[in-house]
Short mmCIF file of C-alpha atoms in Angstrom, two decimals:
data_model
loop_
_atom_site.label_atom_id
_atom_site.label_comp_id
_atom_site.label_asym_id
_atom_site.label_seq_id
_atom_site.Cartn_x
_atom_site.Cartn_y
_atom_site.Cartn_z
CA MET A 1 118.02 61.60 128.03
CA LYS A 2 118.81 65.23 127.20
CA PRO A 3 116.19 66.75 124.88
CA VAL A 4 117.26 68.29 121.55
CA ILE A 5 114.67 71.06 121.93
CA HIS A 6 113.34 71.93 125.37
CA PHE A 7 110.69 74.57 126.13
CA GLN A 8 110.25 75.15 129.85
CA ASP A 9 107.55 77.47 131.23
CA PHE A 10 107.84 79.19 127.90
CA SER A 11 105.65 82.22 127.17
CA PHE A 12 105.64 84.24 123.99
CA ASN A 13 103.78 87.41 123.06
CA TYR A 14 103.45 88.85 119.61
CA TYR A 15 104.05 92.61 119.79
CA LEU A 16 101.76 94.69 117.60
CA PRO A 17 102.73 98.36 117.36
CA ASP A 18 99.69 100.64 117.51
CA GLN A 19 99.24 101.72 113.89
CA ASN A 20 98.23 105.26 114.99
CA ASN A 21 101.65 105.65 116.62
CA THR A 22 103.77 104.72 113.63
CA SER A 23 103.50 108.04 111.82
CA LEU A 24 105.74 111.07 111.88
CA LYS A 25 102.85 113.08 113.35
CA PHE A 26 103.06 110.96 116.52
CA LEU A 27 106.84 111.39 116.76
CA LEU A 28 106.66 115.16 116.33
CA SER A 29 103.75 115.64 118.75
CA ASN A 30 105.18 113.21 121.35
CA PRO A 31 108.96 113.28 120.88
CA PHE A 32 109.71 111.68 124.25
CA LYS A 33 106.83 109.24 124.40
CA ILE A 34 107.56 105.60 123.73
CA HIS A 35 105.40 103.68 121.29
CA LYS A 36 102.32 101.97 122.58
CA ILE A 37 102.65 98.30 121.76
CA ASN A 38 99.79 95.83 122.06
CA LYS A 39 100.65 92.35 123.21
CA LEU A 40 99.02 89.29 121.68
CA ASN A 41 99.62 86.21 123.76
CA VAL A 42 100.55 83.19 121.65
CA PHE A 43 102.02 80.78 124.22
CA LYS A 44 101.62 80.86 127.98
CA LYS A 45 103.90 78.74 130.13
CA ILE A 46 104.15 75.83 127.74
CA ASN A 47 106.43 72.85 128.33
CA LEU A 48 107.66 70.67 125.50
CA LYS A 49 110.56 68.25 125.06
CA LEU A 50 111.62 66.93 121.68
CA PHE A 51 114.18 64.12 121.80
CA LYS A 52 116.87 62.68 119.57
CA ASN A 53 115.69 60.54 116.62
CA GLU A 54 112.10 61.74 116.93
CA LYS A 55 110.08 62.56 113.80
CA VAL A 56 107.44 64.94 115.09
CA ALA A 57 104.42 66.46 113.37
CA PHE A 58 102.99 69.79 114.58
CA ILE A 59 99.21 69.60 114.22
CA GLY A 60 96.60 72.24 114.88
CA LYS A 61 94.16 74.68 113.40
CA ASN A 62 95.30 77.72 111.42
CA GLY A 63 96.54 80.39 113.82
CA SER A 64 97.24 77.97 116.66
CA GLY A 65 100.94 78.89 116.70
CA LYS A 66 102.64 76.02 114.81
CA SER A 67 104.55 78.23 112.38
CA THR A 68 105.34 80.76 115.13
CA LEU A 69 106.94 78.00 117.20
CA ILE A 70 109.03 76.94 114.19
CA LYS A 71 110.20 80.56 113.77
CA ILE A 72 111.00 80.83 117.49
CA ILE A 73 113.13 77.65 117.26
CA ASP A 74 114.86 79.09 114.17
CA GLY A 75 115.64 82.31 116.06
CA VAL A 76 113.40 84.74 114.19
CA TYR A 77 111.65 85.84 117.39
CA LYS A 78 113.98 86.35 120.30
CA ILE A 79 111.86 88.02 122.97
CA TYR A 80 110.18 85.50 125.28
CA ASN A 81 109.84 84.47 128.90
CA GLY A 82 110.87 81.13 130.30
CA SER A 83 113.56 78.94 128.84
CA LEU A 84 114.30 77.48 125.42
CA LYS A 85 117.27 75.15 125.11
CA LEU A 86 118.50 73.99 121.72
CA ASN A 87 121.14 71.36 121.10
CA GLY A 88 122.82 71.35 117.70
CA ASN A 89 122.17 73.38 114.56
CA ILE A 90 118.76 74.29 113.21
CA TYR A 91 117.78 74.21 109.52
CA ALA A 92 114.25 75.33 108.72
CA ILE A 93 112.09 75.75 105.64
CA TYR A 94 109.02 77.90 106.18
CA ASP A 95 107.31 81.03 104.90
CA LEU A 96 109.03 81.38 101.50
CA GLY A 97 108.78 85.16 101.76
CA LEU A 98 111.23 85.06 104.65
CA ILE A 99 113.82 83.02 102.81
CA LEU A 100 113.65 84.46 99.30
CA ASN A 101 113.77 88.06 98.14
CA ASP A 102 111.06 88.72 95.57
CA ASN A 103 113.05 91.43 93.77
CA PHE A 104 116.06 89.19 93.12
CA ASP A 105 116.38 86.58 90.38
CA ALA A 106 117.04 82.90 91.12
CA LYS A 107 120.82 83.21 90.96
CA ASP A 108 120.97 86.18 93.34
CA ASN A 109 118.65 84.42 95.77
CA ILE A 110 120.87 81.33 95.72
CA ARG A 111 123.95 83.48 96.35
CA ILE A 112 122.37 85.30 99.27
CA PHE A 113 120.95 82.06 100.69
CA LEU A 114 124.30 80.27 100.61
CA SER A 115 126.23 83.25 101.93
CA SER A 116 123.77 83.46 104.84
CA HIS A 117 124.73 79.86 105.63
CA GLY A 118 128.43 80.70 105.83
CA TYR A 119 129.59 79.63 102.35
CA ARG A 120 132.60 81.37 100.81
CA ILE A 121 132.40 83.31 97.52
CA SER A 122 134.25 80.63 95.50
CA GLN A 123 132.13 77.82 96.94
CA ILE A 124 128.96 79.73 96.11
CA LYS A 125 130.01 80.26 92.49
CA ASP A 126 130.56 76.50 92.13
CA LEU A 127 127.28 75.57 93.72
CA GLU A 128 124.96 78.12 92.07
CA LYS A 129 125.16 76.48 88.63
CA LYS A 130 124.44 73.05 90.08
CA ILE A 131 121.40 74.39 91.96
CA ILE A 132 120.03 76.25 88.92
CA ASN A 133 120.38 73.10 86.81
CA TYR A 134 118.75 71.01 89.51
CA CYS A 135 115.74 73.36 89.55
CA GLU A 136 115.22 72.69 85.80
CA PHE A 137 114.23 76.30 85.08
CA ASP A 138 114.11 77.62 81.49
CA GLU A 139 116.80 80.10 80.42
CA ASN A 140 114.26 82.95 80.33
CA ILE A 141 112.85 82.17 83.74
CA LYS A 142 116.27 82.25 85.43
CA LYS A 143 116.63 85.95 84.70
CA LEU A 144 113.21 86.98 86.05
CA PRO A 145 112.79 88.35 89.56
CA ILE A 146 111.18 85.61 91.58
CA SER A 147 108.10 87.79 92.22
CA LYS A 148 107.08 86.47 88.79
CA TYR A 149 107.43 82.85 89.94
CA SER A 150 104.56 80.66 91.05
CA SER A 151 104.57 79.25 94.60
CA GLY A 152 105.59 75.89 93.14
CA MET A 153 108.63 77.35 91.39
CA LYS A 154 109.72 79.27 94.49
CA ASN A 155 109.34 76.07 96.47
CA ARG A 156 111.40 74.20 93.89
CA LEU A 157 114.17 76.80 94.21
CA ILE A 158 114.31 76.77 97.98
CA LEU A 159 114.16 72.97 98.22
CA SER A 160 117.02 72.73 95.70
CA CYS A 161 119.05 75.14 97.83
CA PHE A 162 118.42 73.00 100.90
CA ILE A 163 119.35 69.82 99.07
CA PHE A 164 122.75 71.23 98.12
CA LEU A 165 123.28 72.78 101.55
CA LYS A 166 125.88 70.90 103.55
CA MET A 167 124.21 70.73 106.95
CA LYS A 168 126.50 70.81 109.95
CA LYS A 169 125.88 67.81 112.17
CA PRO A 170 124.25 67.40 114.60
CA TYR A 171 121.23 69.23 113.20
CA SER A 172 117.49 69.46 113.55
CA LEU A 173 115.37 69.84 110.43
CA LEU A 174 112.13 71.81 110.51
CA PHE A 175 109.68 71.78 107.58
CA ASP A 176 106.66 74.08 107.59
CA GLU A 177 104.46 73.17 104.61
CA ALA A 178 107.72 72.74 102.72
CA LEU A 179 106.68 69.97 100.36
CA VAL A 180 103.07 70.79 99.51
CA TYR A 181 103.68 73.19 96.59
CA SER A 182 105.98 70.94 94.56
CA ASP A 183 104.62 68.96 91.61
CA GLN A 184 104.74 65.14 91.49
CA HIS A 185 107.78 65.09 89.19
CA PHE A 186 109.88 67.29 91.46
CA GLN A 187 108.71 65.57 94.64
CA LYS A 188 109.83 62.28 93.15
CA LYS A 189 113.17 63.81 92.13
CA ILE A 190 113.96 65.21 95.57
CA SER A 191 112.47 62.48 97.73
CA LYS A 192 115.74 60.49 97.92
CA GLU A 193 117.78 63.53 98.98
CA ILE A 194 115.12 64.77 101.40
CA ASP A 195 114.85 61.30 102.95
CA LYS A 196 118.62 61.27 103.41
CA LYS A 197 118.61 64.70 105.06
CA ILE A 198 115.83 63.60 107.39
CA LYS A 199 117.64 60.35 108.19
CA ASP A 200 120.85 62.23 109.02
CA SER A 201 119.04 64.73 111.23
CA LYS A 202 118.99 64.45 114.99
CA LEU A 203 115.39 65.61 115.09
CA PHE A 204 112.79 66.17 112.39
CA VAL A 205 109.76 68.42 112.81
CA MET A 206 107.07 68.84 110.19
CA VAL A 207 104.13 71.21 109.99
CA SER A 208 101.58 70.20 107.39
CA HIS A 209 97.88 69.72 106.83
CA ASN A 210 98.63 66.93 104.37
CA ARG A 211 98.03 63.67 106.24
CA ASP A 212 99.79 61.49 103.69
CA LEU A 213 103.00 63.46 104.17
CA LEU A 214 102.64 63.40 107.95
CA LYS A 215 102.10 59.63 107.95
CA LYS A 216 105.04 59.14 105.59
CA TYR A 217 107.57 61.13 107.60
CA CYS A 218 106.39 61.32 111.25
CA SER A 219 105.80 58.88 114.07
CA SER A 220 104.81 61.23 116.88
CA ALA A 221 102.93 64.51 117.00
CA VAL A 222 102.28 67.64 119.04
CA LEU A 223 98.74 68.98 119.06
CA PHE A 224 98.38 72.76 119.37
CA LYS A 225 95.15 73.25 121.30
CA SER A 226 93.20 76.49 121.19
CA ASN A 227 93.79 77.18 124.90
CA ASN A 228 97.54 77.62 124.37
CA GLN A 229 98.26 74.08 125.50
CA LEU A 230 100.36 71.47 123.73
CA VAL A 231 99.74 67.73 123.83
CA LYS A 232 102.40 65.29 122.67
CA ASP A 233 101.76 61.66 121.78
CA LYS A 234 101.92 59.13 118.95
CA LEU A 235 100.81 60.46 115.56
CA GLN A 236 97.74 58.22 115.17
CA LYS A 237 96.50 59.09 118.64
CA ILE A 238 96.94 62.84 118.09
CA LEU A 239 95.18 62.67 114.71
CA LYS A 240 92.22 60.95 116.42
CA ILE A 241 92.05 63.65 119.11
CA TYR A 242 92.34 66.35 116.42
CA ASP A 243 89.47 64.81 114.41
CA GLN A 244 87.21 64.83 117.45
CA MET B 1 130.23 90.56 109.33
CA ASN B 2 129.46 88.15 106.46
CA ILE B 3 131.89 89.02 103.63
CA ALA B 4 130.25 86.76 101.00
CA PHE B 5 126.81 88.24 101.80
CA ILE B 6 128.13 91.81 101.55
CA PHE B 7 129.97 90.99 98.30
CA PHE B 8 126.92 89.51 96.58
CA PHE B 9 124.46 92.03 97.97
CA SER B 10 126.52 95.07 96.96
CA SER B 11 127.22 93.49 93.54
CA ARG B 12 123.47 93.08 93.17
CA LEU B 13 122.92 96.75 94.05
CA LEU B 14 125.53 97.90 91.53
CA LYS B 15 124.18 95.55 88.87
CA SER B 16 120.67 96.93 89.28
CA LYS B 17 122.06 100.47 88.97
CA TYR B 18 124.38 99.96 86.01
CA ARG B 19 123.48 96.94 83.92
CA ASN B 20 119.82 97.37 83.15
CA SER B 21 119.57 101.08 82.59
CA PHE B 22 121.50 103.58 80.54
CA PHE B 23 119.86 106.30 82.55
CA GLY B 24 121.16 104.68 85.76
CA ILE B 25 124.75 104.98 84.52
CA PHE B 26 124.11 108.54 83.40
CA LEU B 27 122.61 109.56 86.73
CA THR B 28 125.26 107.92 88.83
CA ILE B 29 128.42 108.87 86.97
CA LEU B 30 127.61 112.08 85.20
CA PHE B 31 124.90 113.80 87.21
CA PRO B 32 127.17 115.29 89.93
CA ILE B 33 129.67 116.44 87.30
CA LEU B 34 127.03 117.88 84.94
CA ALA B 35 125.27 119.60 87.83
CA SER B 36 128.60 121.09 88.92
CA ILE B 37 129.28 122.35 85.39
CA PHE B 38 125.81 123.89 85.23
CA LEU B 39 126.14 125.56 88.65
CA SER B 40 129.67 126.74 87.85
CA TYR B 41 128.49 128.49 84.68
CA ILE B 42 125.85 130.39 86.61
CA PHE B 43 127.70 131.20 89.83
CA SER B 44 131.23 131.83 88.48
CA GLY B 45 129.60 134.71 86.56
CA ILE B 46 127.78 135.99 89.62
CA TYR B 47 130.85 135.75 91.89
CA LYS B 48 133.14 136.89 89.04
CA GLN B 49 135.53 133.95 89.49
CA ASP B 50 137.60 131.87 87.14
CA PHE B 51 135.39 129.01 85.78
CA ASP B 52 137.98 126.24 86.01
CA THR B 53 138.81 126.78 89.70
CA PHE B 54 135.19 127.46 90.57
CA PHE B 55 134.09 124.23 88.89
CA LEU B 56 136.62 122.24 90.92
CA LYS B 57 135.44 123.91 94.14
CA ILE B 58 131.76 123.24 93.38
CA SER B 59 132.46 119.63 92.38
CA LEU B 60 134.35 119.04 95.63
CA GLY B 61 131.22 120.18 97.48
CA PHE B 62 128.64 118.59 95.23
CA ILE B 63 130.14 115.08 94.99
CA PRO B 64 130.34 114.54 98.79
CA TRP B 65 126.84 116.02 99.23
CA TYR B 66 125.47 113.74 96.47
CA PHE B 67 127.13 110.66 98.01
CA PHE B 68 125.91 111.61 101.48
CA THR B 69 122.31 112.21 100.34
CA ARG B 70 121.94 109.09 98.21
CA THR B 71 123.72 106.71 100.58
CA LEU B 72 121.98 108.07 103.67
CA ILE B 73 118.55 107.65 102.05
CA ASP B 74 119.47 104.14 100.84
CA ILE B 75 120.69 103.04 104.27
CA SER B 76 117.67 104.68 105.95
CA ASN B 77 115.40 102.59 103.72
CA SER B 78 117.46 99.43 104.09
CA LEU B 79 115.41 97.91 106.94
CA ASN B 80 112.06 98.48 105.25
CA ASN B 81 113.28 97.35 101.82
CA ASN B 82 114.93 94.12 102.96
CA ILE B 83 112.51 92.68 105.44
CA TYR B 84 113.23 89.19 104.07
CA PHE B 85 116.81 89.01 105.26
CA ILE B 86 116.36 91.01 108.44
CA LYS B 87 113.44 88.99 109.76
CA LYS B 88 115.45 85.84 109.21
CA LYS B 89 118.56 87.21 110.88
CA ILE B 90 118.51 90.60 112.58
CA ASN B 91 122.32 90.93 112.44
CA ASN B 92 121.96 91.15 108.66
CA VAL B 93 121.14 94.83 109.29
CA TYR B 94 124.90 95.44 109.49
CA ASN B 95 125.61 93.45 106.32
CA ILE B 96 122.83 95.08 104.31
CA SER B 97 123.59 98.65 105.37
CA LEU B 98 127.31 98.05 104.72
CA SER B 99 126.42 96.80 101.22
CA TYR B 100 124.53 100.03 100.52
CA LEU B 101 127.52 101.99 101.80
CA LEU B 102 129.95 100.05 99.58
CA SER B 103 127.74 100.58 96.54
CA GLY B 104 127.67 104.33 97.36
CA ILE B 105 131.46 104.39 97.83
CA PHE B 106 131.91 102.82 94.39
CA ASP B 107 129.84 105.62 92.80
CA PHE B 108 131.67 108.23 94.90
CA LEU B 109 135.11 107.07 93.77
CA LEU B 110 133.89 106.88 90.18
CA ASN B 111 132.67 110.49 90.42
CA PHE B 112 136.04 111.59 91.80
CA SER B 113 137.89 109.73 89.03
CA VAL B 114 135.76 111.47 86.38
CA LEU B 115 136.41 114.83 88.08
CA ILE B 116 140.18 114.27 88.07
CA MET B 117 140.10 113.17 84.40
CA ILE B 118 138.14 116.28 83.42
CA ASN B 119 140.68 118.43 85.28
CA ILE B 120 143.62 116.74 83.63
CA PHE B 121 142.28 116.77 80.08
CA PHE B 122 139.94 119.76 79.80
CA LEU B 123 140.74 122.38 82.44
CA ASP B 124 143.70 124.61 83.15
CA ASN B 125 143.78 123.98 86.90
CA VAL B 126 147.16 123.25 88.36
CA PHE B 127 146.28 121.08 91.29
CA TYR B 128 147.76 118.47 93.54
CA ILE B 129 145.97 115.88 95.65
CA ASN B 130 146.92 115.13 99.23
CA PHE B 131 146.08 111.42 99.05
CA PHE B 132 146.83 110.86 102.71
CA LEU B 133 144.28 113.49 103.77
CA PHE B 134 141.83 112.27 101.10
CA ILE B 135 141.89 108.71 102.45
CA PHE B 136 141.48 109.82 106.07
CA THR B 137 138.72 112.28 105.21
CA SER B 138 136.90 109.65 103.19
CA LEU B 139 137.16 106.95 105.87
CA LEU B 140 135.75 109.32 108.46
CA PHE B 141 133.05 110.51 106.08
CA PHE B 142 131.97 106.93 105.28
CA VAL B 143 131.75 106.04 108.97
CA PHE B 144 129.73 109.22 109.59
CA THR B 145 127.28 108.44 106.76
CA TYR B 146 126.92 104.80 107.82
CA SER B 147 126.32 105.57 111.49
CA LEU B 148 123.75 108.25 110.77
CA GLY B 149 122.05 105.98 108.21
CA LEU B 150 121.82 103.14 110.74
CA VAL B 151 120.07 105.40 113.27
CA PHE B 152 117.70 106.71 110.60
CA SER B 153 116.90 103.18 109.41
CA PHE B 154 115.51 102.35 112.88
CA PHE B 155 113.35 105.46 112.84
CA CYS B 156 112.16 104.64 109.31
CA ALA B 157 111.13 101.17 110.51
CA MET B 158 109.25 102.61 113.49
CA TYR B 159 107.73 105.63 111.73
CA LYS B 160 106.73 104.77 108.19
CA ASP B 161 106.88 108.34 106.86
CA PHE B 162 110.14 109.30 108.58
CA ILE B 163 111.94 108.87 105.26
CA ASN B 164 110.03 111.90 103.88
CA LEU B 165 111.59 114.00 106.63
CA VAL B 166 115.05 112.65 105.75
CA VAL B 167 114.58 113.47 102.06
CA PHE B 168 113.33 116.97 102.95
CA PHE B 169 116.34 117.67 105.18
CA MET B 170 118.73 116.40 102.54
CA GLN B 171 117.37 119.06 100.18
CA ILE B 172 117.71 121.73 102.86
CA LEU B 173 121.23 120.51 103.59
CA PHE B 174 122.24 121.43 100.06
CA PHE B 175 121.65 125.10 100.86
CA LEU B 176 123.09 124.81 104.39
CA SER B 177 126.36 123.43 103.04
CA PRO B 178 129.02 125.58 101.34
CA ILE B 179 128.60 123.94 97.93
CA ILE B 180 127.71 126.89 95.69
CA TYR B 181 129.10 129.55 97.98
CA GLU B 182 132.03 129.99 100.32
CA ILE B 183 131.62 130.55 104.04
CA LYS B 184 133.57 133.81 103.95
CA ASN B 185 131.03 135.27 101.48
CA ILE B 186 127.99 134.98 103.77
CA PHE B 187 126.86 137.05 106.77
CA LEU B 188 128.83 136.49 109.98
CA ASN B 189 125.69 135.49 111.92
CA LEU B 190 124.85 132.83 109.36
CA GLN B 191 128.38 131.47 109.31
CA ILE B 192 127.86 129.91 112.77
CA PHE B 193 124.85 127.90 111.49
CA ILE B 194 126.73 126.76 108.42
CA LYS B 195 129.70 125.70 110.54
CA LEU B 196 127.42 123.68 112.83
CA ASN B 197 126.56 121.50 109.84
CA PRO B 198 129.01 118.54 109.89
CA LEU B 199 128.89 118.36 106.10
CA THR B 200 130.54 121.81 105.97
CA THR B 201 133.67 120.45 107.66
CA TYR B 202 133.76 117.42 105.34
CA ILE B 203 133.42 119.62 102.24
CA GLU B 204 136.19 121.91 103.50
CA MET B 205 138.32 118.84 104.19
CA TYR B 206 137.83 117.58 100.62
CA ARG B 207 138.73 121.03 99.29
CA ALA B 208 141.80 120.99 101.53
CA CYS B 209 142.82 117.69 99.89
CA PHE B 210 143.04 119.69 96.65
CA ASN B 211 144.61 122.70 98.39
CA LEU B 212 141.47 124.77 97.74
CA SER B 213 140.27 125.50 101.26
CA GLU B 214 141.02 128.65 103.21
CA ASN B 215 138.70 127.67 106.06
CA PHE B 216 140.08 124.32 107.12
CA TYR B 217 141.95 123.88 110.41
CA PHE B 218 143.25 120.77 112.15
CA SER B 219 140.96 121.47 115.13
CA ASP B 220 137.96 121.09 112.77
CA TYR B 221 139.27 117.68 111.75
CA LEU B 222 139.61 116.64 115.38
CA LEU B 223 136.13 117.90 116.23
CA ILE B 224 134.43 116.12 113.33
CA ALA B 225 136.33 112.92 114.17
CA ILE B 226 134.98 113.10 117.74
CA ILE B 227 131.42 113.86 116.51
CA THR B 228 131.61 110.94 114.06
CA LEU B 229 132.79 108.53 116.75
CA ILE B 230 130.02 109.70 119.12
CA ILE B 231 127.36 109.16 116.42
CA MET B 232 128.81 105.73 115.66
CA SER B 233 128.71 104.71 119.34
CA ILE B 234 125.11 105.96 119.67
CA SER B 235 123.93 104.09 116.57
CA LEU B 236 125.60 100.82 117.60
CA SER B 237 124.28 101.09 121.17
CA LEU B 238 120.79 101.89 119.87
CA PHE B 239 120.96 98.84 117.65
CA LYS B 240 121.83 96.59 120.59
CA VAL B 241 118.90 97.95 122.61
CA ILE B 242 116.16 97.68 120.00
CA LYS B 243 117.30 94.93 117.64
CA LYS B 244 115.08 92.24 119.17
CA ARG B 245 112.00 94.46 119.00
CA ILE B 246 112.48 95.99 115.58
CA ILE B 247 111.26 92.81 113.88
CA PHE B 248 107.71 93.51 115.09
CA TYR B 249 107.70 96.84 113.23
CA LEU B 250 108.68 95.37 109.87
#
């Protein structure tokens, strides 16, 4: 069977520009010298296959590379060695700071979000009211830049956007700590829609430290070990290894 | 190019400039005109020229310089100020910088409209506008500003204080451009330096649109068109080369 996501001999380095070289002084004193960039190895020759209809949890310590792998799949980082093959569309919820603009209010964020997903101007104007109402924000809150919002409110906004987003099939859905900030009321409200999105997806990947959520949504798991290695197995088995 | 994204992003930029601040409207619409009036009062006396014509000449230098400075600085800052969208999708660089350009063009056209209204209702200038030349000059000028801004935005992402250098040169450019003086009035040796400044040709072209330039030749138009196209090719090629890496600098 052809995997939906396939990493083969995949290596990825995080490039850290030398902070001493990012000033004008460096440019003027070394006009023809190229920046010194430090490499931080995150993955070295990893192999991973994720198949159709799998519900996979990414498990590992903080800094083990779970969120980075989600961003690589979503196309944020494009420089790597080895091969990465993706089948179908990718929809991902992660690092809210990368999806929302803190200086914009809720409406502007919705507009930019939907336009980034290929919606037309007229479609966006129809949808924005529905999304705002779904979020259940007060009139005063709607007009504030979202830098004034709590993490829970930002999460509510982005989840509402995703619920109204018409995902092009076949698609893979990636959640990185996407549900942990929402309150009980909102989680209950969205659970039906989220379940439907997950059911319709070809592949579902979840990153979370919340075991209840992992057990609810996932059946298999990938363990991110500290030596850059990945181990894939059933969820219960991986959780046992992780606890040891 | 994502039209909906550009539409909403540039609307957002205009909204933040106009809706929430009276001072924003004042600065954007009236500042170039008021500055031109102020400069005209001083320098028409010094050069012993008719105020009405001198005001039109200064405005036709000041408005393009003001558009160029503000838009170039905005586009130069666009990568650093919109990390959210660029990290998510690096091709958004085009959409965001185009939005800044469109917002600048809106102000620019508004400034020109106010200038024409003032001339019609308050001044004695008999003038005509060569709309054909105005449109061509403007299109070229917008491409020039955009391309240069795109190159500067990469440098601003790589060198955090590069923007200070841009702002400094924009101030210098005011004196190196024939805004408050005419090229024929300065020393011959200096004229070469002033003519090397691409903004000089654009200002002369705008004055030619109003039949006010004695220094504009078709060869200048051809030369600036070639320079603009070269800068555009360089900025787009540079983008292709470094777009995957730029994310690590943001």
